mmCIF file of C-alpha atoms in Angstrom:
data_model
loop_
_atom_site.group_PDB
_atom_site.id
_atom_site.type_symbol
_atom_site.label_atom_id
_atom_site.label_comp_id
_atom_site.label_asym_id
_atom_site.label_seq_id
_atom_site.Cartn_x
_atom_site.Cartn_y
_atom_site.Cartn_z
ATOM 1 C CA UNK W 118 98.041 112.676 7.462
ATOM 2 C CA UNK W 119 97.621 115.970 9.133
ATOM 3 C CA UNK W 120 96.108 115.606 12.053
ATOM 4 C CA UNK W 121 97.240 115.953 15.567
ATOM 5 C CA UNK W 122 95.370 114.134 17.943
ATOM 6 C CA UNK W 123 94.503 114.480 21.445
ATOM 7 C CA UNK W 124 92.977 112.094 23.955
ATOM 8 C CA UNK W 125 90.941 112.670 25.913
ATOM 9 C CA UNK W 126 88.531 114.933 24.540
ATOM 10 C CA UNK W 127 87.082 115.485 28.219
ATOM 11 C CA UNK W 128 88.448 115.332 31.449
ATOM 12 C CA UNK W 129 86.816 115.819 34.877
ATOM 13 C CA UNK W 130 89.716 115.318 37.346
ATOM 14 C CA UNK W 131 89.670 116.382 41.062
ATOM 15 C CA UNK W 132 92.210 118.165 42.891
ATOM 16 C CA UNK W 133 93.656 115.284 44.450
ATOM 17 C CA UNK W 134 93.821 113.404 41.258
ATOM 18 C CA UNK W 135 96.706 112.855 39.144
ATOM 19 C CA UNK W 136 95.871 112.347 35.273
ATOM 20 C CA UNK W 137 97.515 112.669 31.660
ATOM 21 C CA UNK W 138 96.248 114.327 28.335
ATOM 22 C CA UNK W 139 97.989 112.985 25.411
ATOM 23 C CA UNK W 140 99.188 114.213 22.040
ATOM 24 C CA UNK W 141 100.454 112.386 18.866
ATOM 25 C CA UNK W 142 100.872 113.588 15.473
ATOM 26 C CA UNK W 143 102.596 111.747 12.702
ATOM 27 C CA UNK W 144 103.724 114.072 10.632
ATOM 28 C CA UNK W 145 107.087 114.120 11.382
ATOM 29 C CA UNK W 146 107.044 117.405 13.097
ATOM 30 C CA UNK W 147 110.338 117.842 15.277
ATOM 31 C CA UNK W 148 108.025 120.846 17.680
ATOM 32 C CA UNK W 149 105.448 120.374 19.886
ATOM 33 C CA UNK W 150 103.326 122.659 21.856
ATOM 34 C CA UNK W 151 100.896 122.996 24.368
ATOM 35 C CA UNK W 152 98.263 125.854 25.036
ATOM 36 C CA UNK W 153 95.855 126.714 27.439
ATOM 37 C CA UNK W 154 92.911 128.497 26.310
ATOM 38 C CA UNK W 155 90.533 129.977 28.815
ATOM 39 C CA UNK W 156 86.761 130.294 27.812
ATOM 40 C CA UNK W 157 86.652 133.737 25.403
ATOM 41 C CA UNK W 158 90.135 133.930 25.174
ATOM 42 C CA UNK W 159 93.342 133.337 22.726
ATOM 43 C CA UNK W 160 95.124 130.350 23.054
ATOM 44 C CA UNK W 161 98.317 131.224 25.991
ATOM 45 C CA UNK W 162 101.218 129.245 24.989
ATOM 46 C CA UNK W 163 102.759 126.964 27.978
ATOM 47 C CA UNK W 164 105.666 124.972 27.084
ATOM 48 C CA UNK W 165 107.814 123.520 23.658
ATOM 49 C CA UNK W 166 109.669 120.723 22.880
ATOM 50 C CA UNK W 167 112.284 121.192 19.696
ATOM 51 C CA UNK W 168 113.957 117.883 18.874
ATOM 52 C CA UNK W 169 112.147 116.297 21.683
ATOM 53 C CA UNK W 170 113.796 118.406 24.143
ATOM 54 C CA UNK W 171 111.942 121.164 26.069
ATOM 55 C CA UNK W 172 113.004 124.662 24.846
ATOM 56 C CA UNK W 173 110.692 127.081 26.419
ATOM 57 C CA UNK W 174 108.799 126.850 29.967
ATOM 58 C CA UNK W 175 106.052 129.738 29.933
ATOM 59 C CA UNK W 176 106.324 129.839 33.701
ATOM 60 C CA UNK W 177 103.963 127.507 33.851
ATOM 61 C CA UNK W 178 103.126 126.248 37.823
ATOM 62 C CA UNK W 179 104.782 122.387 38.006
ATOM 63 C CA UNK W 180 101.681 120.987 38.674
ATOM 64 C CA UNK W 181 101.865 120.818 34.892
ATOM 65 C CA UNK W 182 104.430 118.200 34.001
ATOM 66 C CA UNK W 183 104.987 118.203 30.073
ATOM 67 C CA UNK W 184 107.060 114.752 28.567
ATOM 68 C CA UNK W 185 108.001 114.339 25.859
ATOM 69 C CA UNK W 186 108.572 110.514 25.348
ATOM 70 C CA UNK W 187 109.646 110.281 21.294
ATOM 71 C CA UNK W 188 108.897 112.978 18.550
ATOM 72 C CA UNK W 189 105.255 111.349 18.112
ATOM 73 C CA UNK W 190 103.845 111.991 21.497
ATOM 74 C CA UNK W 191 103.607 115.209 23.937
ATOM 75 C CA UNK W 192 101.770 113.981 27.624
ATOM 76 C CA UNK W 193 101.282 116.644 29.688
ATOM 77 C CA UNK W 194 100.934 115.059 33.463
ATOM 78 C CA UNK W 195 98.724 116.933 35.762
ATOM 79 C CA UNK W 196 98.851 116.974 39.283
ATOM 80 C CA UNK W 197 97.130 118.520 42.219
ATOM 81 C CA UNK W 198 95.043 120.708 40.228
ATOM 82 C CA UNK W 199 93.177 124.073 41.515
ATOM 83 C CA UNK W 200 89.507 124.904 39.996
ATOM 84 C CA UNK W 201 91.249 127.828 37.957
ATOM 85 C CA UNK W 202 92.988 125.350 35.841
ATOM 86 C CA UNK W 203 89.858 124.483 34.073
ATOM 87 C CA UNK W 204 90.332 124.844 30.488
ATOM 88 C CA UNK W 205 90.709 123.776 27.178
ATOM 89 C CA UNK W 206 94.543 122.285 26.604
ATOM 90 C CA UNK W 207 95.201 122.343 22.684
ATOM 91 C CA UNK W 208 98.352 120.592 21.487
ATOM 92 C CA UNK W 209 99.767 121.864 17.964
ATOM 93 C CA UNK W 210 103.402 120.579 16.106
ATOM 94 C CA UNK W 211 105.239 122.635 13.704
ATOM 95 C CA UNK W 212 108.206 121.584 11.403
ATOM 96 C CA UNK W 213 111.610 123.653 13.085
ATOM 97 C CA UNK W 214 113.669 125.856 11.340
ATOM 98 C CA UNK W 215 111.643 125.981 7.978
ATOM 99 C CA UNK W 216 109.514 128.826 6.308
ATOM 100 C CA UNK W 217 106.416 128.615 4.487
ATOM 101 C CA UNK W 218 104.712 125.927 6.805
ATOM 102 C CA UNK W 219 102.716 126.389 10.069
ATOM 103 C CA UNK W 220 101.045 124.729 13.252
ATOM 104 C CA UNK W 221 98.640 122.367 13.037
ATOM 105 C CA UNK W 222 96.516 121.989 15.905
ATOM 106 C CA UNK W 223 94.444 119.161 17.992
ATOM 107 C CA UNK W 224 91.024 119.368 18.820
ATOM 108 C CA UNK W 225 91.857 120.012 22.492
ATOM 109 C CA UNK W 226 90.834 118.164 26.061
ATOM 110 C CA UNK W 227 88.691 120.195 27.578
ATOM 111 C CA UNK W 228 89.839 120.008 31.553
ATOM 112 C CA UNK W 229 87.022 120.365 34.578
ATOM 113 C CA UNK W 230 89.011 120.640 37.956
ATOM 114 C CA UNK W 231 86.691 119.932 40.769
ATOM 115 C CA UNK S 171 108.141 142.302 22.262
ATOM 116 C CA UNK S 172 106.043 140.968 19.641
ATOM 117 C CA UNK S 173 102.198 141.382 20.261
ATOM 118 C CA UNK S 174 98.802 141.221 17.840
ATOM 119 C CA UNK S 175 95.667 143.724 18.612
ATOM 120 C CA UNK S 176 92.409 142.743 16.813
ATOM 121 C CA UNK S 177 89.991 145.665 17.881
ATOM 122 C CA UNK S 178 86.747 144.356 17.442
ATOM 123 C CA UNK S 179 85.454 141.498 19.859
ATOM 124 C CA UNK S 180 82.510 140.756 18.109
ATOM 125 C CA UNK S 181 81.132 141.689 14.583
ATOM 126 C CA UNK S 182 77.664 140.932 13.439
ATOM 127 C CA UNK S 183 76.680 140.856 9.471
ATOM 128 C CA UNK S 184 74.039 139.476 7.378
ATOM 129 C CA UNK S 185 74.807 136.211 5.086
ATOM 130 C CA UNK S 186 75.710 137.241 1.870
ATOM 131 C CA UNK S 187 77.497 140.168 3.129
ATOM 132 C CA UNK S 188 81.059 141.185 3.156
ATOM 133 C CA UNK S 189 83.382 140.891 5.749
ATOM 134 C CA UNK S 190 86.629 142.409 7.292
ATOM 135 C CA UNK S 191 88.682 141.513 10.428
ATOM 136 C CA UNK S 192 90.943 143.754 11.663
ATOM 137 C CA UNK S 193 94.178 142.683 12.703
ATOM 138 C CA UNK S 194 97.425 144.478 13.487
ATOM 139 C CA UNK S 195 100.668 143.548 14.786
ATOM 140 C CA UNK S 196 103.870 145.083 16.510
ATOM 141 C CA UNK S 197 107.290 143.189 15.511
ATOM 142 C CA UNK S 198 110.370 143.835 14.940
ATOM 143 C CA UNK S 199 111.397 142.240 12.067
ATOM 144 C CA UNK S 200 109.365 140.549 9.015
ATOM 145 C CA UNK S 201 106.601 138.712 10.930
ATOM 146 C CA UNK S 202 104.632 135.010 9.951
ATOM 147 C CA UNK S 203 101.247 135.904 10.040
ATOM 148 C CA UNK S 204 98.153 133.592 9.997
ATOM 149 C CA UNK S 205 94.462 133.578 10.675
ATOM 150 C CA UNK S 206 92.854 130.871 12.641
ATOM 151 C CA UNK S 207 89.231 129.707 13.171
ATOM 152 C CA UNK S 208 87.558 128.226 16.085
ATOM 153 C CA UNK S 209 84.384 126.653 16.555
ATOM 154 C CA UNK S 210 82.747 126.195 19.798
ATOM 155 C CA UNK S 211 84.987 123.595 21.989
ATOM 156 C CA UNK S 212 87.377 122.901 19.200
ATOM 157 C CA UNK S 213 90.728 123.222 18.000
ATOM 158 C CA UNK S 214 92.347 126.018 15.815
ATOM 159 C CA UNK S 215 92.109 125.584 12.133
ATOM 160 C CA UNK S 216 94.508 127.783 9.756
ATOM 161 C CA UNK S 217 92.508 130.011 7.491
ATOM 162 C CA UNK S 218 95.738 131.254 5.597
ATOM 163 C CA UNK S 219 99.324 132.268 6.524
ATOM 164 C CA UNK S 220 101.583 135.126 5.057
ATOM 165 C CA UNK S 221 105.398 134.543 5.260
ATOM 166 C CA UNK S 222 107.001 136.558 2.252
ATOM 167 C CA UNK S 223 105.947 137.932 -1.391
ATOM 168 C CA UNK S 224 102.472 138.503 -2.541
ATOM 169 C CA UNK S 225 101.685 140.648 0.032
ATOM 170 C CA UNK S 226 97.256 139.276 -0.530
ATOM 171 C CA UNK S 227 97.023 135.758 0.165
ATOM 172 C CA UNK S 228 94.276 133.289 -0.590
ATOM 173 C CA UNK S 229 93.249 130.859 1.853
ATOM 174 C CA UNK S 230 90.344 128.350 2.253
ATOM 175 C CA UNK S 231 86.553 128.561 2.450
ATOM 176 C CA UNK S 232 86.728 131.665 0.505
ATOM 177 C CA UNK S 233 88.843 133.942 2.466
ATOM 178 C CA UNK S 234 92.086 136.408 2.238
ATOM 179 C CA UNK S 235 93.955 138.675 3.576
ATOM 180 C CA UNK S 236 96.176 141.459 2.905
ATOM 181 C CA UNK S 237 99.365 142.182 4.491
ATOM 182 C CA UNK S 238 100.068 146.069 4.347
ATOM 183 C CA UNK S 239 104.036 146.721 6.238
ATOM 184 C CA UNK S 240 103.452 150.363 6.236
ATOM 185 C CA UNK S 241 100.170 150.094 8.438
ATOM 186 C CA UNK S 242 101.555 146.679 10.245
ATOM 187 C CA UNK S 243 97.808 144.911 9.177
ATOM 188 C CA UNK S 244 97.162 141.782 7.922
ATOM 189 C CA UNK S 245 93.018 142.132 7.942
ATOM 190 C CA UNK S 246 90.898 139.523 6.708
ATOM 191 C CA UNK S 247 88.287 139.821 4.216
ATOM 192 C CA UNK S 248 85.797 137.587 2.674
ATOM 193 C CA UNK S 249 83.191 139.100 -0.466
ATOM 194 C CA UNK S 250 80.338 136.936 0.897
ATOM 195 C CA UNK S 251 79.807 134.980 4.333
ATOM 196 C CA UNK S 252 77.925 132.086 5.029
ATOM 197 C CA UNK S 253 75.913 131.261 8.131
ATOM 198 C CA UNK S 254 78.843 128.268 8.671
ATOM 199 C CA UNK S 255 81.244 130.973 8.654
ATOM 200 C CA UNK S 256 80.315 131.922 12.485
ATOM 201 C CA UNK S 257 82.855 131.488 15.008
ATOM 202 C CA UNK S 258 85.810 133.002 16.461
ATOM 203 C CA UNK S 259 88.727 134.445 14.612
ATOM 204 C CA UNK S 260 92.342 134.443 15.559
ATOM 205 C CA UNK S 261 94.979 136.960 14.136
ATOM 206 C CA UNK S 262 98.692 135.643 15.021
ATOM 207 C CA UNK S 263 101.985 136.229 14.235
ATOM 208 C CA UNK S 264 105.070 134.001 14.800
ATOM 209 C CA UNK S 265 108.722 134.296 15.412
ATOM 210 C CA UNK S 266 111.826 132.408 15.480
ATOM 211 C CA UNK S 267 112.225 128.611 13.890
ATOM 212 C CA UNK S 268 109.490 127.600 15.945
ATOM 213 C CA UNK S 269 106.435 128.467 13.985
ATOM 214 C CA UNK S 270 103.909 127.569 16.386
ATOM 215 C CA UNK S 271 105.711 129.693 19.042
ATOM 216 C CA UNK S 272 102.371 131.706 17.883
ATOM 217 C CA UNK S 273 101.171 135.018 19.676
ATOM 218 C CA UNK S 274 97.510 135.596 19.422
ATOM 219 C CA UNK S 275 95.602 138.542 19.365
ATOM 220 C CA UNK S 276 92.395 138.488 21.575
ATOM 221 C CA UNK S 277 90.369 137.189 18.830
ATOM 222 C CA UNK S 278 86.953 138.589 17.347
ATOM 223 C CA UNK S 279 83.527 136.397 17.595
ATOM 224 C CA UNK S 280 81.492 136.666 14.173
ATOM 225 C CA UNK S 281 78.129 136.242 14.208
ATOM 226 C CA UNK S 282 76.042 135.769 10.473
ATOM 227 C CA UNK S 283 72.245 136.665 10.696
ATOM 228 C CA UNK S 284 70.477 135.085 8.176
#
């Protein structure tokens, strides 16, 4: 199995909502990741967990919550949302501390603030 | 700081036609590289990665790449492309033990006339 998956696919959320995209992969991948990728853009890295632990913050505003809850799963908990925060969020996991492998990716929620 | 420049944002070529990306990369030591494709509203899929030896790597649906130090490139070629092969393109290279700590370059959008 190499697939990470990601639910929702869609999200329409308004700004006084509070919601959760979720991320599992089951390839026993001890890093997880989440992106944000803005239409006709790259992919902006935001935050990973090593060893279920988070390791690196991207300065990301903490109306982004990530949690990491076993090293399955990655939620990222939004709340209080602006318009600009409309985007696809891709999840990806990694192996840590090996070469010769590489990230595998979800399929993404794509996020409508309103 | 580490940081990927692919110069063309769009390319347009006939099917059946060859093709080249352009990627290059600025790193300090001996960079991960990989190529990822996106389709409209997806996720990333990896194309091929380069991590050490051959320096021309195979990778699937027909392409490769070449990693050249002394020009810091990693381009990607395919002899032939396919009207499926339309989408965006990714150049990224990754540091550290986390490999999907990835840094992407702006990405170039492929279009195949038929």
């Amino acid at each position: 199995d190499t697939e990470v998956t990601q639910t929702p696919k869609h999200l329409v959320m308004g700004m006084t909502n509070k919601k959760s995209l979720k991320c599992e992969q089951h390839m026993g991948h001890r890093a997880m990741y989440w992106y944000k990728q803005k239409a006709k853009k790259p992919p902006e890295l935001m935050f990973v967990y090593s060893y279920e632990k988070l390791s690196i913050n991207e300065s990301v505003p903490s109306r982004f919550s990530p949690e990491c809850p076993n090293s399955s799963l990655l939620n990222l908990h939004l709340h209080a949302l602006q318009p600009e925060d409309s985007a696809l969020y891709l999840c990806a996991s990694s192996q840590v501390g090996q070469g010769d492998t590489e990230a595998f990716f979800g399929q993404g929620t794509r996020l409508t603030v309103v | 700081a580490q940081s990927v420049t692919q110069p063309d944002i769009h390319i347009t070529v006939s099917e059946g036609a060859s093709l080249e990306l352009r990627c290059n990369y600025s790193y300090g030591a001996t960079p991960y590289l990989f190529w990822y494709v996106q389709s409209p509203g997806q996720g990333l899929q990896l194309l091929l990665k380069y991590f050490s030896g051959d320096t021309l790597v195979q990778g699937i649906k027909g392409f490769e790449a070449e990693f050249k130090r002394s020009q810091s490139s990693f381009n990607l070629r395919k002899p032939s492309v396919h009207w499926s092969d339309a989408a965006e393109y990714f150049c990224a290279v990754g540091t550290g033990s986390t490999l999907g700590r990835l840094y992407f370059g702006r990405g170039t959008q492929l279009t195949v006339w038929p």
